[in-house]
Amino acid sequence: MAIIEVLGPRKSYGTTVAVDGIDLDVAEGEILGVLGPNGSGKTTTVECIAGLRRPDAGTVRVAGVDPAVDRERITRLVGVQLQQAGLQPKLTVREAVALYASFFDRPLDGVALAERLGLAPKLGARYADLSGGQQQRLAVALALVGRPRIALLDELSTGLDPRSRRAVWEVIEQARDDGATIVLVTHNTEEARRLCDRVAVIDRGRITALDTPEGVISRTGERRRSVAPGPARVGRMPRCARSPHDARRPPPRRASRP
């Protein structure tokens, strides 16, 4: 059953069309990856799902409600990690996870979650004094500390070293095992292969492919070599003949840890 329904939303900024009639649904318990070049509409799509932006046309439903209207319910259901966290500079890591945990009835142990993400030495550090990678890991912790039913994660491992990236992946896998539905914006094909049940490719505001990670990567990589093996970045995607609505949705995977 779909917990997220994206029904033809369109969103423009002036004369620039960011989202141009995307149709997509996400099953409960699924991890859906969203790939595409910079400026393709990935982040705007996620912001519409989160209710942070209202589409100019079309409909978005999350757990049956309009996320831009029923904000109180959505904030309790959805954890969001965007590329700009916007925390107060003087807030420490310990204070941040405690603050976010206080908004929910059954939160995770915020300190333990931060430690799993490699932030144990930085619990007393102010947000402004963290490196970019540490801020990124803290944003992941804040998105997940409330045990959200849905997590929306935007470029969660960009700029992380391999060890930190693996720690983040393990936390995401645990969230999925605990029942969360996850939408993951990524450029990293290794990340998509490891975590995602399906991948949607967005280019110029439209879905051009929707398939398993291997299916999408083989189509895009073999045709133009725009995707290299491993943690490569995705370049301009070719238009795929396969309709997004033809993609089979495999059952959500359980984590397969190395």
PDB file of C-alpha atoms in Angstrom:
ATOM      1  CA  MET A   1       0.000   0.000   0.000  1.00  0.00           C
ATOM      2  CA  ALA A   2       1.333   3.438  -0.929  1.00  0.00           C
ATOM      3  CA  ILE A   3       2.100   5.736   1.988  1.00  0.00           C
ATOM      4  CA  ILE A   4       3.363   8.511  -0.320  1.00  0.00           C
ATOM      5  CA  GLU A   5       1.426   9.486  -3.452  1.00  0.00           C
ATOM      6  CA  VAL A   6       2.803  12.093  -5.841  1.00  0.00           C
ATOM      7  CA  LEU A   7       0.132  12.851  -8.441  1.00  0.00           C
ATOM      8  CA  GLY A   8       1.315  15.204 -11.157  1.00  0.00           C
ATOM      9  CA  PRO A   9       2.664  18.126  -9.119  1.00  0.00           C
ATOM     10  CA  ARG A  10       4.185  21.067 -10.941  1.00  0.00           C
ATOM     11  CA  LYS A  11       6.390  23.688  -9.349  1.00  0.00           C
ATOM     12  CA  SER A  12       8.039  26.684 -10.995  1.00  0.00           C
ATOM     13  CA  TYR A  13      10.279  29.481  -9.793  1.00  0.00           C
ATOM     14  CA  GLY A  14       9.596  32.358 -12.124  1.00  0.00           C
ATOM     15  CA  THR A  15      10.158  31.005 -15.624  1.00  0.00           C
ATOM     16  CA  THR A  16      12.131  27.983 -14.379  1.00  0.00           C
ATOM     17  CA  VAL A  17      10.144  24.746 -14.160  1.00  0.00           C
ATOM     18  CA  ALA A  18      11.553  22.638 -11.310  1.00  0.00           C
ATOM     19  CA  VAL A  19       8.931  19.863 -11.188  1.00  0.00           C
ATOM     20  CA  ASP A  20       6.883  19.078 -14.284  1.00  0.00           C
ATOM     21  CA  GLY A  21       4.113  16.584 -13.559  1.00  0.00           C
ATOM     22  CA  ILE A  22       5.766  13.739 -11.656  1.00  0.00           C
ATOM     23  CA  ASP A  23       3.656  10.640 -10.914  1.00  0.00           C
ATOM     24  CA  LEU A  24       5.092   8.397  -8.214  1.00  0.00           C
ATOM     25  CA  ASP A  25       4.074   6.318  -5.237  1.00  0.00           C
ATOM     26  CA  VAL A  26       6.130   4.842  -2.431  1.00  0.00           C
ATOM     27  CA  ALA A  27       5.073   1.712  -0.558  1.00  0.00           C
ATOM     28  CA  GLU A  28       5.168   1.551   3.214  1.00  0.00           C
ATOM     29  CA  GLY A  29       8.511   0.102   4.339  1.00  0.00           C
ATOM     30  CA  GLU A  30      10.222   0.835   1.014  1.00  0.00           C
ATOM     31  CA  ILE A  31      13.445   2.744   0.437  1.00  0.00           C
ATOM     32  CA  LEU A  32      13.087   4.743  -2.763  1.00  0.00           C
ATOM     33  CA  GLY A  33      16.204   6.338  -4.202  1.00  0.00           C
ATOM     34  CA  VAL A  34      15.943   9.528  -6.245  1.00  0.00           C
ATOM     35  CA  LEU A  35      18.764  10.146  -8.706  1.00  0.00           C
ATOM     36  CA  GLY A  36      19.392  12.821 -11.294  1.00  0.00           C
ATOM     37  CA  PRO A  37      21.704  15.654 -12.295  1.00  0.00           C
ATOM     38  CA  ASN A  38      21.954  18.899 -10.361  1.00  0.00           C
ATOM     39  CA  GLY A  39      18.955  21.137 -10.951  1.00  0.00           C
ATOM     40  CA  SER A  40      16.757  18.271 -12.121  1.00  0.00           C
ATOM     41  CA  GLY A  41      14.017  18.826  -9.514  1.00  0.00           C
ATOM     42  CA  LYS A  42      14.991  16.193  -6.943  1.00  0.00           C
ATOM     43  CA  THR A  43      15.150  18.465  -3.912  1.00  0.00           C
ATOM     44  CA  THR A  44      12.013  20.400  -4.868  1.00  0.00           C
ATOM     45  CA  THR A  45      10.131  17.102  -5.174  1.00  0.00           C
ATOM     46  CA  VAL A  46      11.250  16.067  -1.690  1.00  0.00           C
ATOM     47  CA  GLU A  47      10.311  19.488  -0.307  1.00  0.00           C
ATOM     48  CA  CYS A  48       6.810  19.090  -1.766  1.00  0.00           C
ATOM     49  CA  ILE A  49       6.509  15.655  -0.123  1.00  0.00           C
ATOM     50  CA  ALA A  50       7.652  17.160   3.182  1.00  0.00           C
ATOM     51  CA  GLY A  51       5.123  19.975   2.883  1.00  0.00           C
ATOM     52  CA  LEU A  52       7.876  22.590   2.843  1.00  0.00           C
ATOM     53  CA  ARG A  53       6.744  23.766  -0.595  1.00  0.00           C
ATOM     54  CA  ARG A  54       3.260  23.787  -2.041  1.00  0.00           C
ATOM     55  CA  PRO A  55       3.036  22.655  -5.686  1.00  0.00           C
ATOM     56  CA  ASP A  56       1.497  25.086  -8.164  1.00  0.00           C
ATOM     57  CA  ALA A  57      -0.653  22.249  -9.531  1.00  0.00           C
ATOM     58  CA  GLY A  58      -1.162  18.549  -8.892  1.00  0.00           C
ATOM     59  CA  THR A  59      -1.469  16.674  -5.621  1.00  0.00           C
ATOM     60  CA  VAL A  60       0.814  15.199  -2.983  1.00  0.00           C
ATOM     61  CA  ARG A  61      -0.516  12.884  -0.272  1.00  0.00           C
ATOM     62  CA  VAL A  62       1.483  11.554   2.670  1.00  0.00           C
ATOM     63  CA  ALA A  63      -0.295   9.007   4.862  1.00  0.00           C
ATOM     64  CA  GLY A  64      -3.517  10.234   3.290  1.00  0.00           C
ATOM     65  CA  VAL A  65      -3.128  13.950   4.041  1.00  0.00           C
ATOM     66  CA  ASP A  66      -1.859  17.019   2.211  1.00  0.00           C
ATOM     67  CA  PRO A  67       1.564  17.674   3.776  1.00  0.00           C
ATOM     68  CA  ALA A  68       1.401  21.411   3.050  1.00  0.00           C
ATOM     69  CA  VAL A  69      -1.915  21.735   4.917  1.00  0.00           C
ATOM     70  CA  ASP A  70      -1.851  19.290   7.845  1.00  0.00           C
ATOM     71  CA  ARG A  71       1.515  20.433   9.194  1.00  0.00           C
ATOM     72  CA  GLU A  72       0.986  19.225  12.758  1.00  0.00           C
ATOM     73  CA  ARG A  73       0.372  15.636  11.695  1.00  0.00           C
ATOM     74  CA  ILE A  74       3.152  15.648   9.113  1.00  0.00           C
ATOM     75  CA  THR A  75       5.782  16.904  11.555  1.00  0.00           C
ATOM     76  CA  ARG A  76       4.997  13.927  13.787  1.00  0.00           C
ATOM     77  CA  LEU A  77       5.106  11.421  10.931  1.00  0.00           C
ATOM     78  CA  VAL A  78       8.005  12.666   8.833  1.00  0.00           C
ATOM     79  CA  GLY A  79      11.689  13.201   9.606  1.00  0.00           C
ATOM     80  CA  VAL A  80      13.492  15.462   7.155  1.00  0.00           C
ATOM     81  CA  GLN A  81      17.207  15.922   6.481  1.00  0.00           C
ATOM     82  CA  LEU A  82      17.949  18.625   3.952  1.00  0.00           C
ATOM     83  CA  GLN A  83      21.321  19.918   2.792  1.00  0.00           C
ATOM     84  CA  GLN A  84      20.896  23.059   4.935  1.00  0.00           C
ATOM     85  CA  ALA A  85      19.978  22.155   8.519  1.00  0.00           C
ATOM     86  CA  GLY A  86      19.649  25.743   9.794  1.00  0.00           C
ATOM     87  CA  LEU A  87      20.437  25.025  13.462  1.00  0.00           C
ATOM     88  CA  GLN A  88      21.374  27.720  15.939  1.00  0.00           C
ATOM     89  CA  PRO A  89      25.179  28.108  15.794  1.00  0.00           C
ATOM     90  CA  LYS A  90      25.630  27.907  19.596  1.00  0.00           C
ATOM     91  CA  LEU A  91      23.534  24.759  20.033  1.00  0.00           C
ATOM     92  CA  THR A  92      25.659  21.754  20.999  1.00  0.00           C
ATOM     93  CA  VAL A  93      25.236  18.297  19.507  1.00  0.00           C
ATOM     94  CA  ARG A  94      23.908  16.948  22.814  1.00  0.00           C
ATOM     95  CA  GLU A  95      21.437  19.831  23.134  1.00  0.00           C
ATOM     96  CA  ALA A  96      20.266  19.455  19.531  1.00  0.00           C
ATOM     97  CA  VAL A  97      19.429  15.755  19.772  1.00  0.00           C
ATOM     98  CA  ALA A  98      17.751  16.275  23.163  1.00  0.00           C
ATOM     99  CA  LEU A  99      15.668  19.152  21.783  1.00  0.00           C
ATOM    100  CA  TYR A 100      14.482  17.213  18.744  1.00  0.00           C
ATOM    101  CA  ALA A 101      13.801  14.079  20.811  1.00  0.00           C
ATOM    102  CA  SER A 102      11.572  16.144  23.128  1.00  0.00           C
ATOM    103  CA  PHE A 103       9.116  16.763  20.284  1.00  0.00           C
ATOM    104  CA  PHE A 104       8.133  13.074  20.078  1.00  0.00           C
ATOM    105  CA  ASP A 105       6.412  10.534  22.313  1.00  0.00           C
ATOM    106  CA  ARG A 106       8.787   7.592  21.780  1.00  0.00           C
ATOM    107  CA  PRO A 107      12.108   8.953  20.559  1.00  0.00           C
ATOM    108  CA  LEU A 108      15.322   7.072  20.197  1.00  0.00           C
ATOM    109  CA  ASP A 109      18.171   7.737  22.612  1.00  0.00           C
ATOM    110  CA  GLY A 110      19.563  10.815  20.868  1.00  0.00           C
ATOM    111  CA  VAL A 111      23.027  10.579  22.396  1.00  0.00           C
ATOM    112  CA  ALA A 112      23.352   6.906  21.460  1.00  0.00           C
ATOM    113  CA  LEU A 113      22.217   7.701  17.914  1.00  0.00           C
ATOM    114  CA  ALA A 114      24.770  10.509  17.617  1.00  0.00           C
ATOM    115  CA  GLU A 115      27.456   8.151  18.888  1.00  0.00           C
ATOM    116  CA  ARG A 116      26.521   5.542  16.275  1.00  0.00           C
ATOM    117  CA  LEU A 117      27.056   8.251  13.679  1.00  0.00           C
ATOM    118  CA  GLY A 118      30.570   8.922  14.953  1.00  0.00           C
ATOM    119  CA  LEU A 119      29.752  12.080  16.900  1.00  0.00           C
ATOM    120  CA  ALA A 120      30.717  10.860  20.389  1.00  0.00           C
ATOM    121  CA  PRO A 121      33.773  13.170  20.602  1.00  0.00           C
ATOM    122  CA  LYS A 122      31.621  16.125  19.513  1.00  0.00           C
ATOM    123  CA  LEU A 123      28.652  15.856  21.885  1.00  0.00           C
ATOM    124  CA  GLY A 124      29.697  19.055  23.656  1.00  0.00           C
ATOM    125  CA  ALA A 125      30.706  20.898  20.493  1.00  0.00           C
ATOM    126  CA  ARG A 126      28.658  23.766  19.121  1.00  0.00           C
ATOM    127  CA  TYR A 127      27.025  23.371  15.747  1.00  0.00           C
ATOM    128  CA  ALA A 128      29.066  26.238  14.297  1.00  0.00           C
ATOM    129  CA  ASP A 129      32.289  24.458  15.263  1.00  0.00           C
ATOM    130  CA  LEU A 130      31.448  21.190  13.497  1.00  0.00           C
ATOM    131  CA  SER A 131      32.909  20.278  10.132  1.00  0.00           C
ATOM    132  CA  GLY A 132      30.582  19.981   7.147  1.00  0.00           C
ATOM    133  CA  GLY A 133      30.563  16.194   7.434  1.00  0.00           C
ATOM    134  CA  GLN A 134      29.797  16.332  11.156  1.00  0.00           C
ATOM    135  CA  GLN A 135      26.924  18.745  10.530  1.00  0.00           C
ATOM    136  CA  GLN A 136      25.625  16.335   7.906  1.00  0.00           C
ATOM    137  CA  ARG A 137      25.685  13.401  10.326  1.00  0.00           C
ATOM    138  CA  LEU A 138      23.969  15.480  12.998  1.00  0.00           C
ATOM    139  CA  ALA A 139      21.220  16.343  10.490  1.00  0.00           C
ATOM    140  CA  VAL A 140      20.681  12.620   9.887  1.00  0.00           C
ATOM    141  CA  ALA A 141      20.431  12.027  13.645  1.00  0.00           C
ATOM    142  CA  LEU A 142      17.863  14.812  14.008  1.00  0.00           C
ATOM    143  CA  ALA A 143      15.775  13.403  11.153  1.00  0.00           C
ATOM    144  CA  LEU A 144      15.644   9.942  12.723  1.00  0.00           C
ATOM    145  CA  VAL A 145      15.649  10.549  16.484  1.00  0.00           C
ATOM    146  CA  GLY A 146      11.837  10.748  16.618  1.00  0.00           C
ATOM    147  CA  ARG A 147      11.361   7.268  15.083  1.00  0.00           C
ATOM    148  CA  PRO A 148       9.568   8.777  12.060  1.00  0.00           C
ATOM    149  CA  ARG A 149       7.201   6.678  10.017  1.00  0.00           C
ATOM    150  CA  ILE A 150       8.679   8.367   6.936  1.00  0.00           C
ATOM    151  CA  ALA A 151      12.187   9.805   6.485  1.00  0.00           C
ATOM    152  CA  LEU A 152      13.130  12.167   3.652  1.00  0.00           C
ATOM    153  CA  LEU A 153      16.894  12.351   3.240  1.00  0.00           C
ATOM    154  CA  ASP A 154      18.639  14.673   0.772  1.00  0.00           C
ATOM    155  CA  GLU A 155      22.246  13.836  -0.158  1.00  0.00           C
ATOM    156  CA  LEU A 156      22.847  12.376   3.295  1.00  0.00           C
ATOM    157  CA  SER A 157      26.372  11.062   2.599  1.00  0.00           C
ATOM    158  CA  THR A 158      27.764  13.839   0.396  1.00  0.00           C
ATOM    159  CA  GLY A 159      31.201  14.886   1.620  1.00  0.00           C
ATOM    160  CA  LEU A 160      31.537  12.030   4.114  1.00  0.00           C
ATOM    161  CA  ASP A 161      34.619   9.849   4.344  1.00  0.00           C
ATOM    162  CA  PRO A 162      34.115   6.097   3.728  1.00  0.00           C
ATOM    163  CA  ARG A 163      33.948   5.214   7.431  1.00  0.00           C
ATOM    164  CA  SER A 164      31.348   7.890   8.190  1.00  0.00           C
ATOM    165  CA  ARG A 165      29.382   6.922   5.093  1.00  0.00           C
ATOM    166  CA  ARG A 166      29.165   3.300   6.238  1.00  0.00           C
ATOM    167  CA  ALA A 167      28.021   4.409   9.699  1.00  0.00           C
ATOM    168  CA  VAL A 168      25.232   6.480   8.137  1.00  0.00           C
ATOM    169  CA  TRP A 169      24.186   3.581   5.903  1.00  0.00           C
ATOM    170  CA  GLU A 170      23.952   1.243   8.899  1.00  0.00           C
ATOM    171  CA  VAL A 171      21.714   3.726  10.723  1.00  0.00           C
ATOM    172  CA  ILE A 172      19.476   4.008   7.640  1.00  0.00           C
ATOM    173  CA  GLU A 173      19.268   0.219   7.363  1.00  0.00           C
ATOM    174  CA  GLN A 174      18.247  -0.002  11.025  1.00  0.00           C
ATOM    175  CA  ALA A 175      15.537   2.623  10.489  1.00  0.00           C
ATOM    176  CA  ARG A 176      14.210   0.594   7.570  1.00  0.00           C
ATOM    177  CA  ASP A 177      14.297  -2.599   9.637  1.00  0.00           C
ATOM    178  CA  ASP A 178      12.282  -0.760  12.298  1.00  0.00           C
ATOM    179  CA  GLY A 179       9.573  -0.062   9.709  1.00  0.00           C
ATOM    180  CA  ALA A 180      10.386   3.387   8.343  1.00  0.00           C
ATOM    181  CA  THR A 181       9.633   4.342   4.748  1.00  0.00           C
ATOM    182  CA  ILE A 182      12.561   6.290   3.294  1.00  0.00           C
ATOM    183  CA  VAL A 183      12.981   8.569   0.291  1.00  0.00           C
ATOM    184  CA  LEU A 184      16.683   9.024  -0.359  1.00  0.00           C
ATOM    185  CA  VAL A 185      18.053  11.636  -2.763  1.00  0.00           C
ATOM    186  CA  THR A 186      21.534  10.569  -3.823  1.00  0.00           C
ATOM    187  CA  HIS A 187      24.214  10.853  -6.484  1.00  0.00           C
ATOM    188  CA  ASN A 188      26.061   7.822  -5.130  1.00  0.00           C
ATOM    189  CA  THR A 189      25.386   4.634  -7.083  1.00  0.00           C
ATOM    190  CA  GLU A 190      26.996   2.432  -4.431  1.00  0.00           C
ATOM    191  CA  GLU A 191      24.595   3.942  -1.898  1.00  0.00           C
ATOM    192  CA  ALA A 192      21.630   3.295  -4.192  1.00  0.00           C
ATOM    193  CA  ARG A 193      22.666  -0.330  -4.738  1.00  0.00           C
ATOM    194  CA  ARG A 194      23.099  -1.026  -1.044  1.00  0.00           C
ATOM    195  CA  LEU A 195      20.055   0.743   0.370  1.00  0.00           C
ATOM    196  CA  CYS A 196      17.308   1.172  -2.205  1.00  0.00           C
ATOM    197  CA  ASP A 197      14.485  -1.128  -3.295  1.00  0.00           C
ATOM    198  CA  ARG A 198      13.742   1.069  -6.316  1.00  0.00           C
ATOM    199  CA  VAL A 199      15.307   4.117  -7.909  1.00  0.00           C
ATOM    200  CA  ALA A 200      13.514   6.957  -9.691  1.00  0.00           C
ATOM    201  CA  VAL A 201      15.564   9.076 -12.080  1.00  0.00           C
ATOM    202  CA  ILE A 202      14.404  12.685 -12.358  1.00  0.00           C
ATOM    203  CA  ASP A 203      15.614  14.881 -15.210  1.00  0.00           C
ATOM    204  CA  ARG A 204      14.229  18.323 -16.073  1.00  0.00           C
ATOM    205  CA  GLY A 205      11.445  17.888 -13.557  1.00  0.00           C
ATOM    206  CA  ARG A 206      10.173  14.569 -14.917  1.00  0.00           C
ATOM    207  CA  ILE A 207      10.720  10.903 -14.111  1.00  0.00           C
ATOM    208  CA  THR A 208      12.696   9.297 -16.918  1.00  0.00           C
ATOM    209  CA  ALA A 209      13.257   5.879 -15.324  1.00  0.00           C
ATOM    210  CA  LEU A 210      11.875   3.877 -12.421  1.00  0.00           C
ATOM    211  CA  ASP A 211      13.305   0.452 -11.682  1.00  0.00           C
ATOM    212  CA  THR A 212      15.515  -1.512  -9.323  1.00  0.00           C
ATOM    213  CA  PRO A 213      18.931   0.079  -8.689  1.00  0.00           C
ATOM    214  CA  GLU A 214      20.663  -2.408 -10.964  1.00  0.00           C
ATOM    215  CA  GLY A 215      18.073  -1.895 -13.685  1.00  0.00           C
ATOM    216  CA  VAL A 216      18.440   1.890 -13.675  1.00  0.00           C
ATOM    217  CA  ILE A 217      22.226   1.876 -13.381  1.00  0.00           C
ATOM    218  CA  SER A 218      22.660  -0.637 -16.194  1.00  0.00           C
ATOM    219  CA  ARG A 219      20.478   1.436 -18.521  1.00  0.00           C
ATOM    220  CA  THR A 220      22.110   4.766 -17.782  1.00  0.00           C
ATOM    221  CA  GLY A 221      25.662   3.550 -17.289  1.00  0.00           C
ATOM    222  CA  GLU A 222      25.970   1.209 -20.239  1.00  0.00           C
ATOM    223  CA  ARG A 223      24.456   3.609 -22.762  1.00  0.00           C
ATOM    224  CA  ARG A 224      26.528   6.686 -22.065  1.00  0.00           C
ATOM    225  CA  ARG A 225      29.018   5.659 -19.395  1.00  0.00           C
ATOM    226  CA  SER A 226      27.759   8.579 -17.322  1.00  0.00           C
ATOM    227  CA  VAL A 227      27.741   6.407 -14.213  1.00  0.00           C
ATOM    228  CA  ALA A 228      31.062   4.837 -13.213  1.00  0.00           C
ATOM    229  CA  PRO A 229      31.277   1.795 -10.881  1.00  0.00           C
ATOM    230  CA  GLY A 230      31.245   2.504  -7.175  1.00  0.00           C
ATOM    231  CA  PRO A 231      30.603   5.908  -5.643  1.00  0.00           C
ATOM    232  CA  ALA A 232      30.412   7.798  -8.900  1.00  0.00           C
ATOM    233  CA  ARG A 233      28.229  10.803  -9.520  1.00  0.00           C
ATOM    234  CA  VAL A 234      25.330  10.733 -11.925  1.00  0.00           C
ATOM    235  CA  GLY A 235      25.579  12.962 -14.979  1.00  0.00           C
ATOM    236  CA  ARG A 236      22.853  13.905 -17.453  1.00  0.00           C
ATOM    237  CA  MET A 237      20.489  10.976 -17.731  1.00  0.00           C
ATOM    238  CA  PRO A 238      19.358   9.581 -21.072  1.00  0.00           C
ATOM    239  CA  ARG A 239      15.645   9.381 -21.693  1.00  0.00           C
ATOM    240  CA  CYS A 240      14.543   5.808 -21.050  1.00  0.00           C
ATOM    241  CA  ALA A 241      11.979   4.051 -23.195  1.00  0.00           C
ATOM    242  CA  ARG A 242      10.611   2.185 -20.196  1.00  0.00           C
ATOM    243  CA  SER A 243       7.580   3.877 -18.663  1.00  0.00           C
ATOM    244  CA  PRO A 244       7.830   4.614 -14.933  1.00  0.00           C
ATOM    245  CA  HIS A 245       4.495   2.874 -14.462  1.00  0.00           C
ATOM    246  CA  ASP A 246       5.913  -0.377 -15.878  1.00  0.00           C
ATOM    247  CA  ALA A 247       8.486  -0.711 -13.107  1.00  0.00           C
ATOM    248  CA  ARG A 248       7.889  -3.644 -10.814  1.00  0.00           C
ATOM    249  CA  ARG A 249       8.087  -2.818  -7.135  1.00  0.00           C
ATOM    250  CA  PRO A 250      10.088  -5.501  -5.357  1.00  0.00           C
ATOM    251  CA  PRO A 251       9.230  -6.184  -1.732  1.00  0.00           C
ATOM    252  CA  PRO A 252      11.166  -3.922   0.654  1.00  0.00           C
ATOM    253  CA  ARG A 253      14.512  -5.477   1.438  1.00  0.00           C
ATOM    254  CA  ARG A 254      15.810  -6.149   4.867  1.00  0.00           C
ATOM    255  CA  ALA A 255      19.268  -4.851   5.567  1.00  0.00           C
ATOM    256  CA  SER A 256      22.173  -6.920   4.313  1.00  0.00           C
ATOM    257  CA  ARG A 257      25.132  -5.889   6.375  1.00  0.00           C
ATOM    258  CA  PRO A 258      28.709  -6.674   5.360  1.00  0.00           C
TER     259      PRO A 258
END
